[in-house]
Amino acid sequence: QVQLVESGGGLVQAGGSLRLSCAASGRTFSVATMGWFRQALGKEREFVAGASRGTNSTRYAESVKGRFTASRDNAKNTVYLLMNSLKPEDTAVYSCAADVHCCTIGVRPAEYEYWGQGTQVTVSS
């Protein structure tokens, strides 16, 4: 089992920045990829970004490319999502997820086995 706990959400004005953190515990050695997803009210959960342990690569949704940066600190079993130039349409509950299967960064929620509880990000105009 892997436990994930997100932090860092909140309310920010458009154009501002936030950094989300996701701390993993338990069988963290089994985690190959960490992903960030978001779900806005009334919408389906969507992929935001991901970071692979093995290949040290990242992947981003087109809507956040150039504004968001995913990184991971393997020594701390923590992943981060730095969000710059935030827009009102970025408002959502953001969740981190862990995939134990190497080595691609999946974009479908079904590819991830473990999930955090989520943290609210609200961007005001």
Short mmCIF file of C-alpha atoms in Angstrom, two decimals:
data_model
loop_
_atom_site.label_atom_id
_atom_site.label_comp_id
_atom_site.label_asym_id
_atom_site.label_seq_id
_atom_site.Cartn_x
_atom_site.Cartn_y
_atom_site.Cartn_z
CA GLN A 1 0.00 0.00 0.00
CA VAL A 2 1.01 3.58 -0.69
CA GLN A 3 -0.47 6.55 1.12
CA LEU A 4 -0.49 9.99 -0.48
CA VAL A 5 -1.16 13.31 1.22
CA GLU A 6 -1.44 16.56 -0.71
CA SER A 7 -0.94 20.06 0.64
CA GLY A 8 -0.50 23.58 -0.64
CA GLY A 9 -3.88 24.37 -2.15
CA GLY A 10 -5.71 27.60 -1.52
CA LEU A 11 -7.14 30.77 -2.98
CA VAL A 12 -5.04 32.87 -5.34
CA GLN A 13 -5.69 35.67 -7.79
CA ALA A 14 -5.35 35.16 -11.51
CA GLY A 15 -1.73 35.43 -12.55
CA GLY A 16 -0.52 34.20 -9.19
CA SER A 17 1.33 31.05 -8.21
CA LEU A 18 0.89 28.10 -5.91
CA ARG A 19 3.00 25.05 -5.17
CA LEU A 20 1.32 21.78 -4.34
CA SER A 21 3.12 18.99 -2.52
CA CYS A 22 2.32 15.30 -2.34
CA ALA A 23 4.03 13.22 0.31
CA ALA A 24 4.10 9.47 -0.17
CA SER A 25 4.48 6.85 2.53
CA GLY A 26 4.29 3.09 2.75
CA ARG A 27 5.66 0.99 -0.12
CA THR A 28 7.11 3.99 -1.89
CA PHE A 29 9.85 1.94 -3.54
CA SER A 30 7.16 0.41 -5.73
CA VAL A 31 6.07 3.73 -7.20
CA ALA A 32 7.26 4.31 -10.76
CA THR A 33 5.28 7.38 -11.76
CA MET A 34 3.57 10.15 -9.86
CA GLY A 35 0.80 12.06 -11.52
CA TRP A 36 -1.28 15.13 -10.85
CA PHE A 37 -4.93 15.25 -11.84
CA ARG A 38 -7.65 17.81 -11.32
CA GLN A 39 -11.40 17.80 -11.27
CA ALA A 40 -13.45 20.93 -11.65
CA LEU A 41 -17.04 21.11 -10.49
CA GLY A 42 -19.26 19.24 -12.90
CA LYS A 43 -16.38 18.00 -15.02
CA GLU A 44 -14.45 14.79 -15.36
CA ARG A 45 -11.08 14.26 -13.74
CA GLU A 46 -8.28 15.23 -16.10
CA PHE A 47 -4.55 14.69 -16.26
CA VAL A 48 -2.40 17.70 -15.43
CA ALA A 49 1.20 16.52 -15.13
CA GLY A 50 3.32 13.54 -14.28
CA ALA A 51 6.88 12.66 -13.32
CA SER A 52 8.59 9.33 -13.82
CA ARG A 53 11.13 8.01 -11.35
CA GLY A 54 12.95 5.66 -13.71
CA THR A 55 13.36 7.89 -16.72
CA ASN A 56 13.36 11.17 -14.80
CA SER A 57 10.95 12.52 -17.38
CA THR A 58 7.86 14.68 -17.13
CA ARG A 59 4.67 15.06 -19.11
CA TYR A 60 2.09 17.83 -19.17
CA ALA A 61 -1.39 18.50 -20.40
CA GLU A 62 -1.44 21.06 -23.21
CA SER A 63 -3.53 23.40 -21.10
CA VAL A 64 -0.79 23.79 -18.48
CA LYS A 65 2.36 23.38 -20.54
CA GLY A 66 4.72 26.27 -19.93
CA ARG A 67 2.91 27.33 -16.76
CA PHE A 68 3.11 24.27 -14.51
CA THR A 69 6.21 22.32 -13.49
CA ALA A 70 6.19 18.87 -11.92
CA SER A 71 9.17 17.67 -9.95
CA ARG A 72 9.97 14.96 -7.47
CA ASP A 73 12.35 14.53 -4.58
CA ASN A 74 12.89 10.79 -4.33
CA ALA A 75 14.82 11.10 -1.09
CA LYS A 76 11.79 12.72 0.54
CA ASN A 77 9.24 10.63 -1.37
CA THR A 78 7.57 13.87 -2.33
CA VAL A 79 6.37 15.31 -5.61
CA TYR A 80 5.60 18.92 -6.31
CA LEU A 81 3.49 20.85 -8.75
CA LEU A 82 4.53 24.45 -9.19
CA MET A 83 1.71 26.37 -10.81
CA ASN A 84 2.47 29.77 -12.30
CA SER A 85 0.31 32.22 -14.23
CA LEU A 86 -2.80 30.68 -12.79
CA LYS A 87 -6.12 31.23 -14.54
CA PRO A 88 -9.69 31.00 -13.23
CA GLU A 89 -10.13 27.88 -15.37
CA ASP A 90 -7.43 26.18 -13.29
CA THR A 91 -9.86 26.13 -10.37
CA ALA A 92 -10.37 22.51 -9.32
CA VAL A 93 -9.61 19.88 -6.74
CA TYR A 94 -6.07 18.69 -7.44
CA SER A 95 -5.08 15.14 -6.56
CA CYS A 96 -1.82 13.28 -6.78
CA ALA A 97 -1.69 9.67 -7.81
CA ALA A 98 0.85 6.87 -7.90
CA ASP A 99 1.42 4.28 -10.59
CA VAL A 100 3.53 1.22 -9.75
CA HIS A 101 3.99 0.15 -13.37
CA CYS A 102 7.08 1.25 -15.20
CA CYS A 103 7.81 3.25 -17.30
CA THR A 104 5.44 5.55 -19.20
CA ILE A 105 3.55 8.46 -17.68
CA GLY A 106 -0.10 7.62 -18.08
CA VAL A 107 -2.79 10.22 -18.62
CA ARG A 108 -5.79 8.11 -17.70
CA PRO A 109 -6.89 7.93 -14.03
CA ALA A 110 -7.35 4.17 -14.40
CA GLU A 111 -3.59 3.79 -14.87
CA TYR A 112 -2.92 4.91 -11.30
CA GLU A 113 -3.38 2.63 -8.32
CA TYR A 114 -3.15 5.01 -5.38
CA TRP A 115 -4.71 8.43 -4.82
CA GLY A 116 -4.48 11.25 -2.34
CA GLN A 117 -7.53 12.95 -0.89
CA GLY A 118 -7.15 16.08 -3.00
CA THR A 119 -6.61 19.74 -2.29
CA GLN A 120 -8.73 22.65 -3.49
CA VAL A 121 -7.21 25.29 -5.74
CA THR A 122 -9.35 28.35 -6.40
CA VAL A 123 -8.22 31.07 -8.80
CA SER A 124 -10.18 34.31 -8.64
CA SER A 125 -10.45 36.68 -11.58
#
